[in-house]
Amino acid sequence: MIMSDLITFLPEKPWLLAIICSATGYLIGSVSFARIVYFVVTKNKKIGSFSEAVPHSDETFESDLVSATLVTKKIGAKYGCMTSVSDMLKVALPTLLAKLLFPSQPYYLLTALFGVIGHNLPLYYRFKGGRGESPILGILLVINWFGLLLVNLAATILGFITGSVLVVRWGGYVLMILWLWYYFNDWRYALFMILINFFFWFSMRKDLSRFIELKRKKGMEFTEEDVSQFILMGKSLGRALDKYSLFAFYKKLKNKSRK
């Protein structure tokens, strides 16, 4: 009875409901399953950054993001997958609950947004977290699973046009801004996805800066196979892009014309 009264009362207090949805999302999102899984397996409370050799060079690439990717690189793919699923669910389930309990307005977008912020900037760990990829996938499955499939298909096509595995991997997040705006015909969904993109790319700034430095300042050339393997998408996708993308065909024609 108390719960039903509360569900009826809260929509009449939109600011209070907004605060509750935001705080709930942030506090639950701040739970670091990467640290939990790593501790359960290794009994070590501290999970350090990883450092890997850059292909075809003496350089190293370091990252301090605490994520499923880090768990995979530290203790294996099985535990990385376990971490990723847990990170998806920790934000997706509260988002789904808010969506079902308060359907009149999209308060669940606040739960989703602050869940991702909590994952990236966790309160319990001095704001040192991940990049939010797993939680983003989880909340998009709740918000619009069909759109998630559609934009990823579009990103794959764009990736084979541009010859970039990074476009395949992350292009869908940018395209989702346009899709949500079109599908819901509501600016709040577009703003939500813009903010999701902001916090995602903000969390990646150090890694992207290092990648750009290696490519431009140090003049290194990476194949898409190298990049694909490094970001744990396997060699096959990158190899296919190197051979069959539109950009790869363009480079072959350009090289032939020079000869």
mmCIF file of C-alpha atoms in Angstrom:
data_model
loop_
_atom_site.group_PDB
_atom_site.id
_atom_site.type_symbol
_atom_site.label_atom_id
_atom_site.label_comp_id
_atom_site.label_asym_id
_atom_site.label_seq_id
_atom_site.Cartn_x
_atom_site.Cartn_y
_atom_site.Cartn_z
ATOM 1 C CA MET A 1 0.000 0.000 0.000
ATOM 2 C CA ILE A 2 2.805 2.385 0.903
ATOM 3 C CA MET A 3 4.619 1.581 -2.342
ATOM 4 C CA SER A 4 1.551 2.205 -4.486
ATOM 5 C CA ASP A 5 0.911 5.501 -2.689
ATOM 6 C CA LEU A 6 4.506 6.507 -3.262
ATOM 7 C CA ILE A 7 4.309 5.674 -6.971
ATOM 8 C CA THR A 8 1.167 7.799 -7.201
ATOM 9 C CA PHE A 9 2.624 10.657 -5.161
ATOM 10 C CA LEU A 10 6.043 11.054 -6.810
ATOM 11 C CA PRO A 11 4.856 12.047 -10.326
ATOM 12 C CA GLU A 12 3.079 14.983 -8.650
ATOM 13 C CA LYS A 13 6.515 16.150 -7.442
ATOM 14 C CA PRO A 14 8.569 16.127 -10.652
ATOM 15 C CA TRP A 15 11.694 17.708 -9.157
ATOM 16 C CA LEU A 16 11.762 15.228 -6.279
ATOM 17 C CA LEU A 17 11.245 12.317 -8.659
ATOM 18 C CA ALA A 18 13.984 13.628 -10.954
ATOM 19 C CA ILE A 19 16.406 13.832 -8.017
ATOM 20 C CA ILE A 20 15.523 10.318 -6.830
ATOM 21 C CA CYS A 21 15.961 8.822 -10.315
ATOM 22 C CA SER A 22 19.270 10.635 -10.817
ATOM 23 C CA ALA A 23 20.680 9.752 -7.390
ATOM 24 C CA THR A 24 19.608 6.120 -7.670
ATOM 25 C CA GLY A 25 21.213 5.777 -11.082
ATOM 26 C CA TYR A 26 24.459 7.412 -9.954
ATOM 27 C CA LEU A 27 24.858 5.447 -6.710
ATOM 28 C CA ILE A 28 24.154 2.089 -8.353
ATOM 29 C CA GLY A 29 26.264 2.993 -11.388
ATOM 30 C CA SER A 30 29.187 3.774 -9.064
ATOM 31 C CA VAL A 31 29.447 0.108 -8.092
ATOM 32 C CA SER A 32 32.576 -1.168 -9.865
ATOM 33 C CA PHE A 33 32.094 -4.754 -10.986
ATOM 34 C CA ALA A 34 35.547 -4.654 -12.571
ATOM 35 C CA ARG A 35 37.025 -4.247 -9.101
ATOM 36 C CA ILE A 36 34.634 -6.777 -7.551
ATOM 37 C CA VAL A 37 35.341 -9.493 -10.135
ATOM 38 C CA TYR A 38 39.066 -8.823 -10.008
ATOM 39 C CA PHE A 39 39.062 -9.084 -6.205
ATOM 40 C CA VAL A 40 37.015 -12.304 -6.172
ATOM 41 C CA VAL A 41 39.407 -13.950 -8.621
ATOM 42 C CA THR A 42 42.774 -12.599 -7.431
ATOM 43 C CA LYS A 43 42.032 -11.589 -3.801
ATOM 44 C CA ASN A 44 43.779 -8.329 -4.631
ATOM 45 C CA LYS A 45 41.851 -5.165 -3.778
ATOM 46 C CA LYS A 46 43.870 -2.944 -6.122
ATOM 47 C CA ILE A 47 43.570 -3.304 -9.882
ATOM 48 C CA GLY A 48 46.331 -1.454 -11.669
ATOM 49 C CA SER A 49 46.417 0.064 -15.138
ATOM 50 C CA PHE A 50 47.550 -1.997 -18.106
ATOM 51 C CA SER A 51 50.433 -1.372 -20.459
ATOM 52 C CA GLU A 52 50.890 -3.081 -23.816
ATOM 53 C CA ALA A 53 53.475 -2.904 -26.529
ATOM 54 C CA VAL A 54 52.391 -0.977 -29.615
ATOM 55 C CA PRO A 55 52.623 -3.181 -32.743
ATOM 56 C CA HIS A 56 55.693 -2.618 -34.953
ATOM 57 C CA SER A 57 57.382 -0.242 -32.503
ATOM 58 C CA ASP A 58 59.173 0.157 -29.192
ATOM 59 C CA GLU A 59 56.356 2.316 -27.822
ATOM 60 C CA THR A 60 53.834 1.256 -25.174
ATOM 61 C CA PHE A 61 50.168 2.118 -24.755
ATOM 62 C CA GLU A 62 48.893 2.604 -21.217
ATOM 63 C CA SER A 63 45.369 3.047 -19.910
ATOM 64 C CA ASP A 64 44.049 3.561 -16.385
ATOM 65 C CA LEU A 65 40.348 3.025 -17.199
ATOM 66 C CA VAL A 66 38.833 0.491 -14.798
ATOM 67 C CA SER A 67 36.523 -1.510 -17.028
ATOM 68 C CA ALA A 68 35.611 -4.923 -18.410
ATOM 69 C CA THR A 69 38.369 -4.399 -20.986
ATOM 70 C CA LEU A 70 40.924 -4.028 -18.205
ATOM 71 C CA VAL A 71 39.642 -7.202 -16.510
ATOM 72 C CA THR A 72 39.926 -9.068 -19.816
ATOM 73 C CA LYS A 73 43.509 -7.940 -20.297
ATOM 74 C CA LYS A 74 44.408 -8.725 -16.667
ATOM 75 C CA ILE A 75 42.733 -12.077 -15.953
ATOM 76 C CA GLY A 76 41.054 -13.272 -19.151
ATOM 77 C CA ALA A 77 38.052 -12.980 -21.448
ATOM 78 C CA LYS A 78 35.722 -15.089 -19.291
ATOM 79 C CA TYR A 79 35.957 -12.671 -16.376
ATOM 80 C CA GLY A 80 35.882 -9.675 -18.692
ATOM 81 C CA CYS A 81 32.605 -10.930 -20.168
ATOM 82 C CA MET A 82 31.216 -11.484 -16.670
ATOM 83 C CA THR A 83 32.168 -7.917 -15.764
ATOM 84 C CA SER A 84 30.626 -6.497 -18.934
ATOM 85 C CA VAL A 85 27.280 -8.237 -18.380
ATOM 86 C CA SER A 86 27.210 -7.106 -14.746
ATOM 87 C CA ASP A 87 27.929 -3.517 -15.782
ATOM 88 C CA MET A 88 25.129 -3.666 -18.346
ATOM 89 C CA LEU A 89 22.613 -4.983 -15.827
ATOM 90 C CA LYS A 90 23.520 -2.630 -12.963
ATOM 91 C CA VAL A 91 22.254 0.343 -14.999
ATOM 92 C CA ALA A 92 19.765 -1.367 -17.319
ATOM 93 C CA LEU A 93 17.639 -2.833 -14.495
ATOM 94 C CA PRO A 94 17.137 0.438 -12.549
ATOM 95 C CA THR A 95 16.415 2.167 -15.869
ATOM 96 C CA LEU A 96 13.811 -0.450 -16.752
ATOM 97 C CA LEU A 97 12.239 -0.184 -13.287
ATOM 98 C CA ALA A 98 11.951 3.604 -13.567
ATOM 99 C CA LYS A 99 10.473 3.228 -17.053
ATOM 100 C CA LEU A 100 7.807 0.812 -15.829
ATOM 101 C CA LEU A 101 6.941 2.671 -12.615
ATOM 102 C CA PHE A 102 6.775 6.197 -14.068
ATOM 103 C CA PRO A 103 5.691 5.911 -17.718
ATOM 104 C CA SER A 104 4.080 9.352 -17.996
ATOM 105 C CA GLN A 105 7.418 11.165 -18.473
ATOM 106 C CA PRO A 106 10.888 9.815 -19.413
ATOM 107 C CA TYR A 107 12.355 10.052 -15.927
ATOM 108 C CA TYR A 108 14.172 6.813 -16.682
ATOM 109 C CA LEU A 109 16.527 8.779 -18.943
ATOM 110 C CA LEU A 110 17.909 10.423 -15.804
ATOM 111 C CA THR A 111 18.472 7.028 -14.189
ATOM 112 C CA ALA A 112 20.261 5.867 -17.333
ATOM 113 C CA LEU A 113 22.376 9.002 -17.753
ATOM 114 C CA PHE A 114 23.505 9.199 -14.144
ATOM 115 C CA GLY A 115 24.113 5.447 -14.093
ATOM 116 C CA VAL A 116 26.674 5.917 -16.860
ATOM 117 C CA ILE A 117 28.154 8.942 -15.062
ATOM 118 C CA GLY A 118 28.457 6.847 -11.900
ATOM 119 C CA HIS A 119 30.242 4.107 -13.831
ATOM 120 C CA ASN A 120 32.712 6.588 -15.338
ATOM 121 C CA LEU A 121 33.130 8.733 -12.220
ATOM 122 C CA PRO A 122 32.309 6.416 -9.307
ATOM 123 C CA LEU A 123 31.722 8.013 -5.931
ATOM 124 C CA TYR A 124 33.140 5.030 -4.037
ATOM 125 C CA TYR A 125 36.489 4.945 -5.881
ATOM 126 C CA ARG A 126 37.616 8.586 -5.999
ATOM 127 C CA PHE A 127 35.850 9.077 -9.338
ATOM 128 C CA LYS A 128 38.187 6.679 -11.173
ATOM 129 C CA GLY A 129 36.103 4.410 -13.374
ATOM 130 C CA GLY A 130 35.598 3.142 -16.905
ATOM 131 C CA ARG A 131 34.381 4.607 -20.169
ATOM 132 C CA GLY A 132 30.793 3.401 -19.843
ATOM 133 C CA GLU A 133 30.503 1.196 -22.917
ATOM 134 C CA SER A 134 28.785 -1.748 -21.225
ATOM 135 C CA PRO A 135 26.277 0.422 -19.285
ATOM 136 C CA ILE A 136 25.507 2.355 -22.483
ATOM 137 C CA LEU A 137 24.666 -0.851 -24.328
ATOM 138 C CA GLY A 138 22.502 -1.956 -21.399
ATOM 139 C CA ILE A 139 20.453 1.240 -21.221
ATOM 140 C CA LEU A 140 20.007 1.444 -24.995
ATOM 141 C CA LEU A 141 18.565 -2.064 -24.986
ATOM 142 C CA VAL A 142 15.971 -0.788 -22.502
ATOM 143 C CA ILE A 143 15.293 2.519 -24.245
ATOM 144 C CA ASN A 144 15.151 1.317 -27.840
ATOM 145 C CA TRP A 145 16.663 -2.084 -28.644
ATOM 146 C CA PHE A 146 15.615 -1.940 -32.296
ATOM 147 C CA GLY A 147 17.367 1.392 -32.742
ATOM 148 C CA LEU A 148 20.521 -0.058 -31.175
ATOM 149 C CA LEU A 149 20.570 -2.819 -33.776
ATOM 150 C CA LEU A 150 19.827 -0.370 -36.574
ATOM 151 C CA VAL A 151 22.537 2.159 -35.744
ATOM 152 C CA ASN A 152 25.123 -0.576 -35.275
ATOM 153 C CA LEU A 153 24.269 -1.929 -38.703
ATOM 154 C CA ALA A 154 24.618 1.592 -40.110
ATOM 155 C CA ALA A 155 27.937 2.039 -38.272
ATOM 156 C CA THR A 156 29.209 -1.225 -39.758
ATOM 157 C CA ILE A 157 28.335 -0.030 -43.261
ATOM 158 C CA LEU A 158 30.026 3.321 -42.584
ATOM 159 C CA GLY A 159 33.037 1.466 -41.209
ATOM 160 C CA PHE A 160 33.407 -0.479 -44.457
ATOM 161 C CA ILE A 161 33.110 2.773 -46.398
ATOM 162 C CA THR A 162 35.708 4.636 -44.317
ATOM 163 C CA GLY A 163 37.854 1.582 -43.604
ATOM 164 C CA SER A 164 37.815 2.233 -39.861
ATOM 165 C CA VAL A 165 37.219 -0.332 -37.144
ATOM 166 C CA LEU A 166 36.674 2.529 -34.679
ATOM 167 C CA VAL A 167 33.696 3.717 -36.743
ATOM 168 C CA VAL A 168 32.282 0.174 -36.627
ATOM 169 C CA ARG A 169 32.789 -0.018 -32.869
ATOM 170 C CA TRP A 170 31.657 3.424 -31.729
ATOM 171 C CA GLY A 171 29.925 5.154 -34.633
ATOM 172 C CA GLY A 172 26.558 3.844 -33.495
ATOM 173 C CA TYR A 173 26.641 6.025 -30.380
ATOM 174 C CA VAL A 174 26.762 9.179 -32.494
ATOM 175 C CA LEU A 175 24.111 7.909 -34.919
ATOM 176 C CA MET A 176 21.864 7.100 -31.949
ATOM 177 C CA ILE A 177 21.421 10.841 -31.320
ATOM 178 C CA LEU A 178 19.636 11.230 -34.647
ATOM 179 C CA TRP A 179 17.713 7.981 -34.309
ATOM 180 C CA LEU A 180 16.279 8.725 -30.852
ATOM 181 C CA TRP A 181 15.285 12.218 -31.940
ATOM 182 C CA TYR A 182 13.522 10.817 -34.992
ATOM 183 C CA TYR A 183 11.931 7.817 -33.275
ATOM 184 C CA PHE A 184 10.563 9.548 -30.174
ATOM 185 C CA ASN A 185 10.104 12.985 -31.759
ATOM 186 C CA ASP A 186 11.232 14.440 -28.440
ATOM 187 C CA TRP A 187 14.265 16.688 -27.955
ATOM 188 C CA ARG A 188 14.882 15.219 -24.508
ATOM 189 C CA TYR A 189 15.955 11.902 -26.016
ATOM 190 C CA ALA A 190 18.383 13.638 -28.373
ATOM 191 C CA LEU A 191 19.819 15.686 -25.489
ATOM 192 C CA PHE A 192 20.133 12.535 -23.409
ATOM 193 C CA MET A 193 22.175 10.819 -26.129
ATOM 194 C CA ILE A 194 24.315 13.906 -26.684
ATOM 195 C CA LEU A 195 25.214 13.868 -22.980
ATOM 196 C CA ILE A 196 25.904 10.116 -23.100
ATOM 197 C CA ASN A 197 28.300 10.737 -25.973
ATOM 198 C CA PHE A 198 29.946 13.594 -24.106
ATOM 199 C CA PHE A 199 30.717 11.510 -21.017
ATOM 200 C CA PHE A 200 31.811 8.533 -23.132
ATOM 201 C CA TRP A 201 34.261 10.519 -25.257
ATOM 202 C CA PHE A 202 35.401 12.557 -22.241
ATOM 203 C CA SER A 203 36.368 9.341 -20.456
ATOM 204 C CA MET A 204 38.307 8.252 -23.568
ATOM 205 C CA ARG A 205 40.222 11.501 -23.971
ATOM 206 C CA LYS A 206 43.581 10.224 -22.665
ATOM 207 C CA ASP A 207 43.494 7.027 -24.708
ATOM 208 C CA LEU A 208 42.435 8.849 -27.868
ATOM 209 C CA SER A 209 45.076 11.513 -27.329
ATOM 210 C CA ARG A 210 47.769 8.836 -27.017
ATOM 211 C CA PHE A 211 46.504 7.060 -30.129
ATOM 212 C CA ILE A 212 46.564 10.306 -32.141
ATOM 213 C CA GLU A 213 50.045 11.091 -30.809
ATOM 214 C CA LEU A 214 51.357 7.732 -31.966
ATOM 215 C CA LYS A 215 49.819 8.104 -35.408
ATOM 216 C CA ARG A 216 50.622 11.738 -36.133
ATOM 217 C CA LYS A 217 53.570 12.865 -34.059
ATOM 218 C CA LYS A 218 55.505 9.613 -34.210
ATOM 219 C CA GLY A 219 54.412 8.790 -37.751
ATOM 220 C CA MET A 220 53.275 5.258 -36.982
ATOM 221 C CA GLU A 221 51.025 3.315 -39.322
ATOM 222 C CA PHE A 222 48.520 0.877 -37.851
ATOM 223 C CA THR A 223 46.520 -1.572 -39.898
ATOM 224 C CA GLU A 224 42.877 -1.957 -38.985
ATOM 225 C CA GLU A 225 43.767 -5.517 -38.025
ATOM 226 C CA ASP A 226 46.184 -4.121 -35.412
ATOM 227 C CA VAL A 227 43.530 -1.756 -34.044
ATOM 228 C CA SER A 228 40.800 -4.407 -34.083
ATOM 229 C CA GLN A 229 42.919 -6.855 -32.132
ATOM 230 C CA PHE A 230 43.985 -4.204 -29.639
ATOM 231 C CA ILE A 231 40.393 -3.185 -28.785
ATOM 232 C CA LEU A 232 39.429 -6.859 -28.412
ATOM 233 C CA MET A 233 37.320 -7.191 -31.563
ATOM 234 C CA GLY A 234 39.526 -9.910 -33.007
ATOM 235 C CA LYS A 235 41.688 -9.895 -36.118
ATOM 236 C CA SER A 236 39.027 -10.935 -38.636
ATOM 237 C CA LEU A 237 37.057 -7.680 -38.731
ATOM 238 C CA GLY A 238 40.175 -5.549 -39.058
ATOM 239 C CA ARG A 239 41.596 -7.839 -41.741
ATOM 240 C CA ALA A 240 38.341 -7.574 -43.694
ATOM 241 C CA LEU A 241 38.455 -3.787 -43.495
ATOM 242 C CA ASP A 242 42.079 -3.752 -44.651
ATOM 243 C CA LYS A 243 41.167 -5.826 -47.694
ATOM 244 C CA TYR A 244 37.581 -5.061 -48.657
ATOM 245 C CA SER A 245 36.595 -1.605 -47.398
ATOM 246 C CA LEU A 246 35.917 1.156 -49.888
ATOM 247 C CA PHE A 247 38.854 3.098 -48.481
ATOM 248 C CA ALA A 248 41.140 0.074 -48.977
ATOM 249 C CA PHE A 249 40.085 -0.130 -52.646
ATOM 250 C CA TYR A 250 40.750 3.602 -52.996
ATOM 251 C CA LYS A 251 44.282 3.205 -51.606
ATOM 252 C CA LYS A 252 44.974 0.313 -53.976
ATOM 253 C CA LEU A 253 43.835 2.348 -56.978
ATOM 254 C CA LYS A 254 45.889 5.319 -55.805
ATOM 255 C CA ASN A 255 49.005 3.184 -55.455
ATOM 256 C CA LYS A 256 48.482 1.701 -58.922
ATOM 257 C CA SER A 257 48.089 5.129 -60.493
ATOM 258 C CA ARG A 258 51.409 6.227 -58.987
ATOM 259 C CA LYS A 259 53.151 3.288 -60.567
#
